[in-house]
Coordinates of C-alpha atoms in Angstrom, one line a residue:
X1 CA -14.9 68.3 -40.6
X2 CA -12.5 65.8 -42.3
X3 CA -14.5 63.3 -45.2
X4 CA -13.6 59.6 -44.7
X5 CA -13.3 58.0 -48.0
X6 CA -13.6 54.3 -47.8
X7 CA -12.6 52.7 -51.2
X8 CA -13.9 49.6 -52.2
X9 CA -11.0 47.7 -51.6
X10 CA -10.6 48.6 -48.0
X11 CA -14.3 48.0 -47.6
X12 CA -13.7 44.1 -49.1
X13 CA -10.8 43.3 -46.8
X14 CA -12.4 44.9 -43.4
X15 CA -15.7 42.6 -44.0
X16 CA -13.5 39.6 -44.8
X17 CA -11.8 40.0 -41.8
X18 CA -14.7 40.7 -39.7
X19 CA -16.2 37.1 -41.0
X20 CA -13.1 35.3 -40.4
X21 CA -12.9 36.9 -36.6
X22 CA -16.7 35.7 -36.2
X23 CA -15.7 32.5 -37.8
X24 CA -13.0 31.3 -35.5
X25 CA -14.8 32.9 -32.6
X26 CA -18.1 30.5 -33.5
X27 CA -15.6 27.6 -33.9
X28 CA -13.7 28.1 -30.8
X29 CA -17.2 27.9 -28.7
X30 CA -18.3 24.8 -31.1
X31 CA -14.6 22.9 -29.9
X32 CA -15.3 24.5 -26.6
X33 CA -19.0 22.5 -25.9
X34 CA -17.8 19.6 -27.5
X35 CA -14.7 19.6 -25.1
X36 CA -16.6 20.3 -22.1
X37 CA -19.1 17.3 -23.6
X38 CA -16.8 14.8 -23.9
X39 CA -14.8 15.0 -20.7
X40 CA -17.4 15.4 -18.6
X41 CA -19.5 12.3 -20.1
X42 CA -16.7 9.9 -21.2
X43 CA -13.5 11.5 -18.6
X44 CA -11.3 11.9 -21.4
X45 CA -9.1 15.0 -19.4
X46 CA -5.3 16.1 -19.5
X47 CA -3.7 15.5 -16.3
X48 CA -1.5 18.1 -15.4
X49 CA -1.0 17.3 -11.6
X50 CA 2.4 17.3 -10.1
X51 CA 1.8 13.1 -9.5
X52 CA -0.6 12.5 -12.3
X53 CA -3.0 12.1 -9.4
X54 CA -5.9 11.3 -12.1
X55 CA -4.0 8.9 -14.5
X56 CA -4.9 5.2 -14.1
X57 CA -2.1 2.9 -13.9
X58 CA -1.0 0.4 -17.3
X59 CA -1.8 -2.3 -14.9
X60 CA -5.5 -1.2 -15.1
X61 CA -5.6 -0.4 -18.4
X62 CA -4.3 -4.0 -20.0
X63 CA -7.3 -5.7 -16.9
X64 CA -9.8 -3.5 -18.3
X65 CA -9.1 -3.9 -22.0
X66 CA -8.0 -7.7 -21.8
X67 CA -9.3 -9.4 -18.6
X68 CA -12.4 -7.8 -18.3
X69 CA -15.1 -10.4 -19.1
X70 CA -18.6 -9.2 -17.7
X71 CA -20.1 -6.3 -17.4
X72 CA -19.9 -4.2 -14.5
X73 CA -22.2 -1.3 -13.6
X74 CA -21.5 1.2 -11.1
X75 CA -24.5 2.6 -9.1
X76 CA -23.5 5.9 -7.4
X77 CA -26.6 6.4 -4.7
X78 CA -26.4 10.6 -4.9
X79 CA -27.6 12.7 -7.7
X80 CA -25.0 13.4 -10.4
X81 CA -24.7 17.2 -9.6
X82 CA -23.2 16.1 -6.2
X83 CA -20.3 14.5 -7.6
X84 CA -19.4 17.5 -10.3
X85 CA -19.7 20.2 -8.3
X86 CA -18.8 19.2 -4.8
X87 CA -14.8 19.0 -4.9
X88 CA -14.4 16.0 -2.2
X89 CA -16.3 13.5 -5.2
X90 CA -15.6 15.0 -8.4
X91 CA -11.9 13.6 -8.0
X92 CA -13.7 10.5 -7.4
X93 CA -15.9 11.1 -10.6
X94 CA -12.8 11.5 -12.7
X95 CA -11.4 8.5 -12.2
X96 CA -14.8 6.2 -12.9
X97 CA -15.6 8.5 -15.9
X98 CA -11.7 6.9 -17.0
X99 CA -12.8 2.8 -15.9
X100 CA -16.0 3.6 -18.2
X101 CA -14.0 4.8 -21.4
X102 CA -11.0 2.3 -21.5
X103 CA -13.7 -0.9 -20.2
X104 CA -14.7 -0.9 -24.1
X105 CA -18.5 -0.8 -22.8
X106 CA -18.1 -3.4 -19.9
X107 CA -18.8 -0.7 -17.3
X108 CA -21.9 1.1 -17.3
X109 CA -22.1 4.1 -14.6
X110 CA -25.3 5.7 -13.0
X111 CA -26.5 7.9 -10.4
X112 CA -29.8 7.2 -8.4
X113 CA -30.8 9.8 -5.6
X114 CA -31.8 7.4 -2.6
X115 CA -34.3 10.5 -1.5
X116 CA -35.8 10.1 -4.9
X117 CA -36.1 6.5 -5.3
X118 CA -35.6 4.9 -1.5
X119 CA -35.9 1.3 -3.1
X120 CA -32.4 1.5 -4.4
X121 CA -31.1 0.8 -0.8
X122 CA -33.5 -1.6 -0.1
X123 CA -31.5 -4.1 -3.1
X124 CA -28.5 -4.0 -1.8
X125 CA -28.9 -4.0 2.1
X126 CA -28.2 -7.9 2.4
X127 CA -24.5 -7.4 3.3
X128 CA -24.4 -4.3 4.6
X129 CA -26.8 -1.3 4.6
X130 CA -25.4 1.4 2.3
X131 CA -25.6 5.4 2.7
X132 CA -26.1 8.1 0.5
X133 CA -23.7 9.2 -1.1
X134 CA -21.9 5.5 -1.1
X135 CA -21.0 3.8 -4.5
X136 CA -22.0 0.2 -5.5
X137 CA -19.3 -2.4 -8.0
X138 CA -21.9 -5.0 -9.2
X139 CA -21.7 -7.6 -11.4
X140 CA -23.7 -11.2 -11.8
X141 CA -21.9 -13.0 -9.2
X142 CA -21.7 -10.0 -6.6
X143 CA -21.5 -6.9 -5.1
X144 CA -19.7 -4.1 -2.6
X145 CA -20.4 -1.1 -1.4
X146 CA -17.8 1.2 -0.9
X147 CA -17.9 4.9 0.9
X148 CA -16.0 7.7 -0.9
X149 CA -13.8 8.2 2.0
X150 CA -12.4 4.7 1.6
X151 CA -11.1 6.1 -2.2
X152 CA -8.8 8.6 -0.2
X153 CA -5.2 8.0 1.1
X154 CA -6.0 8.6 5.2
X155 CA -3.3 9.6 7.7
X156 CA -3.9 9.4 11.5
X157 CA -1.8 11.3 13.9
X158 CA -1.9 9.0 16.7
X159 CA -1.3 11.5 19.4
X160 CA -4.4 14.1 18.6
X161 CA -6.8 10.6 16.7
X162 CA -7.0 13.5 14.1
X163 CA -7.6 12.5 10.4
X164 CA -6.6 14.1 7.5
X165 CA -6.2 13.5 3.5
X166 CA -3.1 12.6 2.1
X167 CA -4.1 11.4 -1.5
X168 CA -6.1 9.6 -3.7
X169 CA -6.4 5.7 -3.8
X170 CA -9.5 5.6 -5.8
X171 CA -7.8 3.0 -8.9
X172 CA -6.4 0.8 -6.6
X173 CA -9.6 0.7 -4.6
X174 CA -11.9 0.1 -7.7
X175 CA -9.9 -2.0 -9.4
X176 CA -9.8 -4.3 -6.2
X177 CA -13.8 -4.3 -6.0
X178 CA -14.3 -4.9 -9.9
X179 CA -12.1 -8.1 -9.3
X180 CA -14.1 -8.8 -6.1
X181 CA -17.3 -8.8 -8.6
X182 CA -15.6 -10.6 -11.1
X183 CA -13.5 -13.9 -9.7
X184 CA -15.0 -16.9 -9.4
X185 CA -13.7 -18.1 -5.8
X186 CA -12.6 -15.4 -2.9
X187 CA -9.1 -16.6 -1.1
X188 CA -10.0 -17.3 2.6
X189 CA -7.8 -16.2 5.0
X190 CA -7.7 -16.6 9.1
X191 CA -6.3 -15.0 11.7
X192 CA -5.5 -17.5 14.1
X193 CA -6.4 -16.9 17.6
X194 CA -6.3 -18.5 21.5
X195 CA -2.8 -18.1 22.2
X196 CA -2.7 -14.2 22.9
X197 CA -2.2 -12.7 19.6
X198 CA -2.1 -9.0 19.1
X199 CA -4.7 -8.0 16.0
X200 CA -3.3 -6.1 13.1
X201 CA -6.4 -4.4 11.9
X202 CA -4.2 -2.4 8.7
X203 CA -2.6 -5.7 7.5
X204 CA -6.5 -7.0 7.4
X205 CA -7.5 -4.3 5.4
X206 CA -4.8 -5.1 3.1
X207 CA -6.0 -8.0 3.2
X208 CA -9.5 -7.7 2.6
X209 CA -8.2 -4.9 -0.4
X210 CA -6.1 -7.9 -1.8
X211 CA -10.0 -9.7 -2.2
X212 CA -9.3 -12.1 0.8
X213 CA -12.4 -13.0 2.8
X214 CA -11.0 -12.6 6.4
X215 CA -11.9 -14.5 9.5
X216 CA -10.5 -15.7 12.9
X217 CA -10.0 -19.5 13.8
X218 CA -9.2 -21.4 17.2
X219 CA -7.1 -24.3 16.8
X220 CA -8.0 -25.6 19.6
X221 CA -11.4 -26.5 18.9
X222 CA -11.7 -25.7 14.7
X223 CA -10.0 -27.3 11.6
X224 CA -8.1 -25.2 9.0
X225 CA -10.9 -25.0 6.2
X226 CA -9.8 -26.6 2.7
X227 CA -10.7 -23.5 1.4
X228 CA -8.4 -21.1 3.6
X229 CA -5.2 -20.3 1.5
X230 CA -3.6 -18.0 4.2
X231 CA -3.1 -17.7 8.0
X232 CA -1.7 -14.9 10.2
X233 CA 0.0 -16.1 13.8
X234 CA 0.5 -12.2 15.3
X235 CA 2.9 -12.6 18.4
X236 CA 0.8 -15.8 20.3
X237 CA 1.6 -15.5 24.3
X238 CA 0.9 -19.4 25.0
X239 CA 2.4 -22.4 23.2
X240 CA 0.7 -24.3 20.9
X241 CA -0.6 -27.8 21.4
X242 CA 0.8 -31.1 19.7
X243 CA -2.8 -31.2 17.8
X244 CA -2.7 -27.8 16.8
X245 CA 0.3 -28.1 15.1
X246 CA -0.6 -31.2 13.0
X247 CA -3.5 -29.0 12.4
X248 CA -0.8 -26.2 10.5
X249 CA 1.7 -28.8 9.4
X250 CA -1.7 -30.6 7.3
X251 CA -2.5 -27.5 6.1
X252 CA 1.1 -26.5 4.9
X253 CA 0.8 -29.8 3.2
X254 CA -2.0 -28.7 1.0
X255 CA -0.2 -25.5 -0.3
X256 CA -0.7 -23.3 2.7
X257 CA 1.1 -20.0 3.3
X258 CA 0.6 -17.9 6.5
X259 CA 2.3 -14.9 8.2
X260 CA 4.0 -14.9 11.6
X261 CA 4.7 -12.2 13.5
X262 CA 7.2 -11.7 16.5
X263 CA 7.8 -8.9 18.7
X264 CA 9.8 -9.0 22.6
X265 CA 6.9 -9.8 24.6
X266 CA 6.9 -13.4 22.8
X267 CA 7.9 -16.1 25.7
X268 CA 9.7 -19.6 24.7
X269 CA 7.1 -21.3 23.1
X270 CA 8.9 -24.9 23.2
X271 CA 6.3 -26.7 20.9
X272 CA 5.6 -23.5 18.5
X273 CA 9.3 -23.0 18.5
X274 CA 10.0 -26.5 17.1
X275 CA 7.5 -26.1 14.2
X276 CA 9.8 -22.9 13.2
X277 CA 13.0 -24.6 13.3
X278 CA 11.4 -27.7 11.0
X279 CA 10.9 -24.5 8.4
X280 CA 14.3 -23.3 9.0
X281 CA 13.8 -20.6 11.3
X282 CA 14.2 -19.1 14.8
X283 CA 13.4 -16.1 16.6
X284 CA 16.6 -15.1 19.2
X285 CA 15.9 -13.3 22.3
X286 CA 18.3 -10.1 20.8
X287 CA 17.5 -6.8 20.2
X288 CA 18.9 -5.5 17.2
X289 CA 19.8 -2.2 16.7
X290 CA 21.6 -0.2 13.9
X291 CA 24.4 2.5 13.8
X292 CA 24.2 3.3 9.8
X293 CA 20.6 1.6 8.5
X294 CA 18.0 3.7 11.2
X295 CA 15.8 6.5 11.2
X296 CA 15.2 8.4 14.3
X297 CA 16.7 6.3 16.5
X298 CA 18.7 3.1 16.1
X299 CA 15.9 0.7 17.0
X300 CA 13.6 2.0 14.1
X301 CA 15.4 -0.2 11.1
X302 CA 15.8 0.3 7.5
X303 CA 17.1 -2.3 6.7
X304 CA 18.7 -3.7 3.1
X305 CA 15.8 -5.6 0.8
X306 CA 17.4 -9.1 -0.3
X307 CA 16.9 -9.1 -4.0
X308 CA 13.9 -11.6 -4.5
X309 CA 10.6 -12.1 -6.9
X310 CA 8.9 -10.8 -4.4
X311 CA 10.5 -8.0 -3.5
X312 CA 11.6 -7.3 -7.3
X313 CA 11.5 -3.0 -8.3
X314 CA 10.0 -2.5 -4.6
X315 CA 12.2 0.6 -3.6
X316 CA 13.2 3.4 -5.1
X317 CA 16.3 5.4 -3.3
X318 CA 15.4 7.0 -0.4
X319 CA 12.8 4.7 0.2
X320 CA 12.9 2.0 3.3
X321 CA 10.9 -1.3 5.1
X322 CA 10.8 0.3 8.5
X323 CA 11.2 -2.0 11.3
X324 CA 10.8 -0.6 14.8
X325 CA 12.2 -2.8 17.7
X326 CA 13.0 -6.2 16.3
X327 CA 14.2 -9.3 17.3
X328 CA 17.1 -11.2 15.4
X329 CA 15.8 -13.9 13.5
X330 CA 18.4 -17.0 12.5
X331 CA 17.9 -19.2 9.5
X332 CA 19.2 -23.2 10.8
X333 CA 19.6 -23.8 7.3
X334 CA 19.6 -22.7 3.4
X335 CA 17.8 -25.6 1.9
X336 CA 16.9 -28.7 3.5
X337 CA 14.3 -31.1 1.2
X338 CA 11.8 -29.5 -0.7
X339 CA 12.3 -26.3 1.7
X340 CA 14.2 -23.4 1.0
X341 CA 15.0 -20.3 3.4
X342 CA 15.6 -16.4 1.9
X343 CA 16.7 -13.6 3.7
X344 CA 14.3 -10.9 2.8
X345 CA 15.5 -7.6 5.0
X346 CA 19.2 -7.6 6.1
X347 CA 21.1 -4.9 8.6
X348 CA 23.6 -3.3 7.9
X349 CA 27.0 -4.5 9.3
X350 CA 27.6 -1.6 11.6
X351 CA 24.4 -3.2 13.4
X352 CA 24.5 -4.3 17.0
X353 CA 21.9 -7.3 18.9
X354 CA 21.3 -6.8 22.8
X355 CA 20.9 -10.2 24.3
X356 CA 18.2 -10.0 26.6
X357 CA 15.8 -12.4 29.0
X358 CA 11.5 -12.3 28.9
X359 CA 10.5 -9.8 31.0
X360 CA 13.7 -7.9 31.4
X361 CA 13.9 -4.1 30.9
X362 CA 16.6 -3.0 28.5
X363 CA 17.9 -0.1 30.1
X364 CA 19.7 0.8 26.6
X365 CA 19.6 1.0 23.1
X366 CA 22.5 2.7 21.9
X367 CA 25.5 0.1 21.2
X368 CA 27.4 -1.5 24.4
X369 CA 30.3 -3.3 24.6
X370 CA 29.4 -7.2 24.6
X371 CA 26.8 -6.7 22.4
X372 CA 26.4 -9.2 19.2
X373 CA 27.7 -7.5 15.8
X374 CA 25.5 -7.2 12.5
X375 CA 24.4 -8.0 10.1
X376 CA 21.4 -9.6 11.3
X377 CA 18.1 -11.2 9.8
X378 CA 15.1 -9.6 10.6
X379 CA 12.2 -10.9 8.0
X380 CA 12.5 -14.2 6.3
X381 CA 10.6 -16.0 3.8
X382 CA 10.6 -20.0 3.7
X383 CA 9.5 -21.8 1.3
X384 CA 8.1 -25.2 0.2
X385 CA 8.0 -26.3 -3.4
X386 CA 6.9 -29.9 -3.3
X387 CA 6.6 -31.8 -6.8
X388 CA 4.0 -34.1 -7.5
X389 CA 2.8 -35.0 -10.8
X390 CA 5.3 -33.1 -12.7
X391 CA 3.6 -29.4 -11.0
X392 CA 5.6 -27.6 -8.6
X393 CA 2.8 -26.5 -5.7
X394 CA 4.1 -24.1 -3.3
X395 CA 3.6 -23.0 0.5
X396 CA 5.3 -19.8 2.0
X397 CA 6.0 -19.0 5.5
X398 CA 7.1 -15.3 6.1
X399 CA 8.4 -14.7 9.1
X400 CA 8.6 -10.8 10.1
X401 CA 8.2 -8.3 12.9
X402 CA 5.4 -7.3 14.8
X403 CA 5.6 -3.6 15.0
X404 CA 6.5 -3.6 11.1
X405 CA 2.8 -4.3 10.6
X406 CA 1.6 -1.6 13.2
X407 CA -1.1 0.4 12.3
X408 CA 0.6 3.5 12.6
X409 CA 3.5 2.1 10.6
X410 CA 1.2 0.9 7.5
X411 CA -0.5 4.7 7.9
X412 CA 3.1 6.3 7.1
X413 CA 3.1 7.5 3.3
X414 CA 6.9 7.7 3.0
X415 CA 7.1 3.9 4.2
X416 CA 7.2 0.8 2.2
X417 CA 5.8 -1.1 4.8
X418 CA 2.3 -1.0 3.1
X419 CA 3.7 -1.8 -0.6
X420 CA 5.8 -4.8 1.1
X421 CA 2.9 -6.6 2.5
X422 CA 0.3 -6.0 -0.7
X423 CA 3.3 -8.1 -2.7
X424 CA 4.1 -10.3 0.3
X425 CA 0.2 -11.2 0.5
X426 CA -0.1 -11.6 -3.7
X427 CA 3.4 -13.2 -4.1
X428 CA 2.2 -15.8 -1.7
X429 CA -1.1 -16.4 -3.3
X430 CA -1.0 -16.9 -7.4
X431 CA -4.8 -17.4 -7.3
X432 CA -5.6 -13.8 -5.8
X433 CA -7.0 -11.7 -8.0
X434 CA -5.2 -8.1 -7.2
X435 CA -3.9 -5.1 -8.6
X436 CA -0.8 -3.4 -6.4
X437 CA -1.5 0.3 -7.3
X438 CA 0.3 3.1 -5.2
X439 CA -2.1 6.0 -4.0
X440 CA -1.4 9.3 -6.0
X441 CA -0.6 11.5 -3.1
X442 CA -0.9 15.4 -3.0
X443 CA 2.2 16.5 -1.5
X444 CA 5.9 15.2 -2.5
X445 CA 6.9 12.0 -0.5
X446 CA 8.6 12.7 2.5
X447 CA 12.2 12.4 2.5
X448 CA 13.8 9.9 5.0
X449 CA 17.3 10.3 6.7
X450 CA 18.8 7.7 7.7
X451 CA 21.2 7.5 10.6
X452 CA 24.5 8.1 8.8
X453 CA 22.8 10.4 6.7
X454 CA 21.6 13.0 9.3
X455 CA 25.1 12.9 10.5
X456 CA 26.7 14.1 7.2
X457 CA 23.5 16.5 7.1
X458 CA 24.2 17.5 9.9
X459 CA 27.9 18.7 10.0
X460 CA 26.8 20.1 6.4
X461 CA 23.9 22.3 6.9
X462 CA 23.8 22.7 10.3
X463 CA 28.1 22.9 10.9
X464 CA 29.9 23.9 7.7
X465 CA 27.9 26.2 5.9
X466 CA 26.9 28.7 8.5
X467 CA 30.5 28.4 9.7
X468 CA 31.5 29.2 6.4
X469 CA 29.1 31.9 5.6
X470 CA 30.6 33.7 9.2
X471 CA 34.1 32.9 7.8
X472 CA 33.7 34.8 4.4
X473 CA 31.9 37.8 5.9
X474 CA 34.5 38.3 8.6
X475 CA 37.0 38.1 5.9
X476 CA 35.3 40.4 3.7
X477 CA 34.4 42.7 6.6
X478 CA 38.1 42.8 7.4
X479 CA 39.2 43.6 3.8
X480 CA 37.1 46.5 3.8
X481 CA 38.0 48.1 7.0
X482 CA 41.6 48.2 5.7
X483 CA 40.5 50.2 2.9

């Protein structure tokens, strides 16, 4: 048997070793618990997501740090283990633990099991009865309940009704209700009804996520609140009365702004009509189509965005306003008094108009001969900046397209439509309280074509290429036979 002779030496460097392994091994479990410690009490995480789906936006970060002035606490009515381990809420979890850390102690969270202690729903079923599982924004003046699922990115596929999750729109949803808790004075808005309208229940949900109290009114037989700062008109069937529109042109007087919607099934509306033109404005009974600014077909519109405050760092390339079937609009002047008219989406002028009469069918929509040529108007923004007492006070009039507002428009990711009408609705307001934050989505944005575009795609990928690829192989195919 061979004798292993360990010398003193060797045995001094082996141990020292052995205590500096056990060392860094101990310290590595020590930085390990205090790790796991602090991001799971104060959500201080790296976010390594392709779209930084957990990061909260700079416009958060300066309300929370600078504009924050009460205290908010956040009640979550579910015990805490539901929203670490179950992976629909812990996203949600994330994103509060972040609020709490940068909110420099103004926002308190806490979790209260509703089966444990039942009296917790009993405080805040005034409004609206909340559920388990639901998470309460509450601060001195107020309060809202929110469900999780409203702090997801939803998409509907409108032929199946099916539902399914396209991202994460927990920031701008909180940082809406923490401003809901906080202001003062809620904007009122009303949807004006008796004439027909259509209802645009995605724009009111923008609304109502813009901090608007929303609400319906009938001309006819109510006057415009003093406190009502916004009205939507959504394609009215019958005219308006003489009284009515004293009603508007008061309440345009007093720094009103409102929407108005159009779409082809709008009549003449002789009186309602005259009340455009007096802001600059008129709806023409044309189609407009487009050969180079479309996608899918050359009704569906993506059209140019004027540059304008409102519409200032909106798009990105490859990004469109989408305007399915919409009706020329013509501006009867640029500036007349204290008013002043703004193209806000332009056609391209490879763009055609159909003229057409109410209740005809237009038996085409590719471009004729006779048709009108581009470019045309098809949103506009009017405004009014009256001076009195040395302040400038404002009312806005935007005048757009029904089916830009449609549900299933607004639900489209890839789509500004949804983007355009949060600024629309907070350009035209200064004194509501919002934050425009894009949902983080889980998937890349879908790419859109446009017209011209799927040409050249087309011929490309579809055309050249494979014709190409053919080309070269018969040519090498024939060189190698000669061999």
């Amino acid at each position: 048997m061979r004798k292993i002779n360990i010398t003193g030496k060797k045995l001094k460097y082996g141990s020292l070793t052995l205590i500096f392994t056990a060392l860094f091994i101990a310290a590595a479990v020590v930085l390990n618990i205090l790790a796991s410690y602090v991001t799971d009490r104060f959500g201080l995480r790296f976010d390594l997501t392709d779209n930084r789906v957990y990061e909260i936006s700079d416009e958060t970060k300066r309300f929370l740090q600078n504009d924050l002035q009460e205290d908010i606490t956040i009640t979550i009515l579910s015990a805490e283990s539901i929203y670490i381990d179950n992976e629909s809420f812990s996203p949600i979890r994330e994103v509060i633990l972040k609020y709490v850390a940068l909110s420099d102690g103004k926002i308190s969270v806490r979790y209260i099991d509703p089966y444990v202690n039942p009296e917790i729903i009993e405080k805040y079923d005034d409004v609206t009865t909340p559920n388990y599982r639901d998470i309460v924004i509450e601060s001195s003046k107020r309060y809202k309940v929110m469900n999780p699922g409203d702090l997801y990115a939803v998409r509907t596929n409108y032929e199946t009704q099916e539902q399914y999750i396209t991202g994460l729109q927990a920031e701008q949803k909180l940082s809406s209700a923490i401003m809901y808790c906080t202001v003062d004075k809620l904007p009122v808005a009303l949807r004006v009804q008796g004439h027909g309208e259509t209802n645009l229940p995605k724009l009111t949900s923008l609304l109502v996520s813009g901090n608007y109290s929303v609400d319906t009114i009938n001309l006819s037989i109510e006057d415009i609140p003093d406190d009502c700062e916004m009205l939507i008109i959504s394609s009215p069937k019958k005219d308006f009365t003489v009284d009515e529109i004293e009603k508007l042109d008061a309440f345009f007087e007093r720094n009103g702004n409102a929407m108005i919607f159009y779409d082809l099934n709008v009549p003449e509306l002789p009186v309602f009509e005259r009340f455009m033109a007096d802001w600059g404005v008129r709806y023409e009974k044309v189609l407009v189509g487009d050969e180079k600014l479309y996608i899918s077909l050359p009704t569906t519109l993506a059209p140019t965005i004027s540059s304008h405050a409102m519409t200032k760092d909106l798009a990105s390339p490859g990004e469109y306003v989408v305007v399915p079937i919409a009706r020329q609009i013509t501006t009867l002047y640029e500036q007349q008094g204290w008013r002043t008219v703004k193209p806000i989406l332009v056609t391209s002028s490879a763009s055609y108009g159909k003229i057409y009469n109410s209740g005809e069918t237009i038996n085409s929509i590719t471009k004729e001969e006779g048709d009108l040529s581009g470019p045309f108007y098809v949103c506009v923004l009017t405004e009014q900046n009256r001076i009195e007492n040395l302040q400038s006070n404002y009312s806005r009039i935007l005048f757009c397209q029904l089916n830009m507002a449609a549900d299933e428009i607004l639900d489209i990711d890839a789509y500004l439509n949804s983007r355009f009408f949060v600024r629309a609705i907070n350009y035209m307001n200064d004194s509501a309280d919002s934050i425009v934050v894009e949902p983080k989505y889980y998937t890349s944005p879908q790419l859109n074509i446009l017209g011209n575009q799927a040409r050249v795609v087309f011929w490309l990928l579809v055309v050249t290429i494979p014709a190409g690829t053919l080309a070269l192989g018969f040519y090498i195919w024939l060189r190698r036979r000669n061999m």
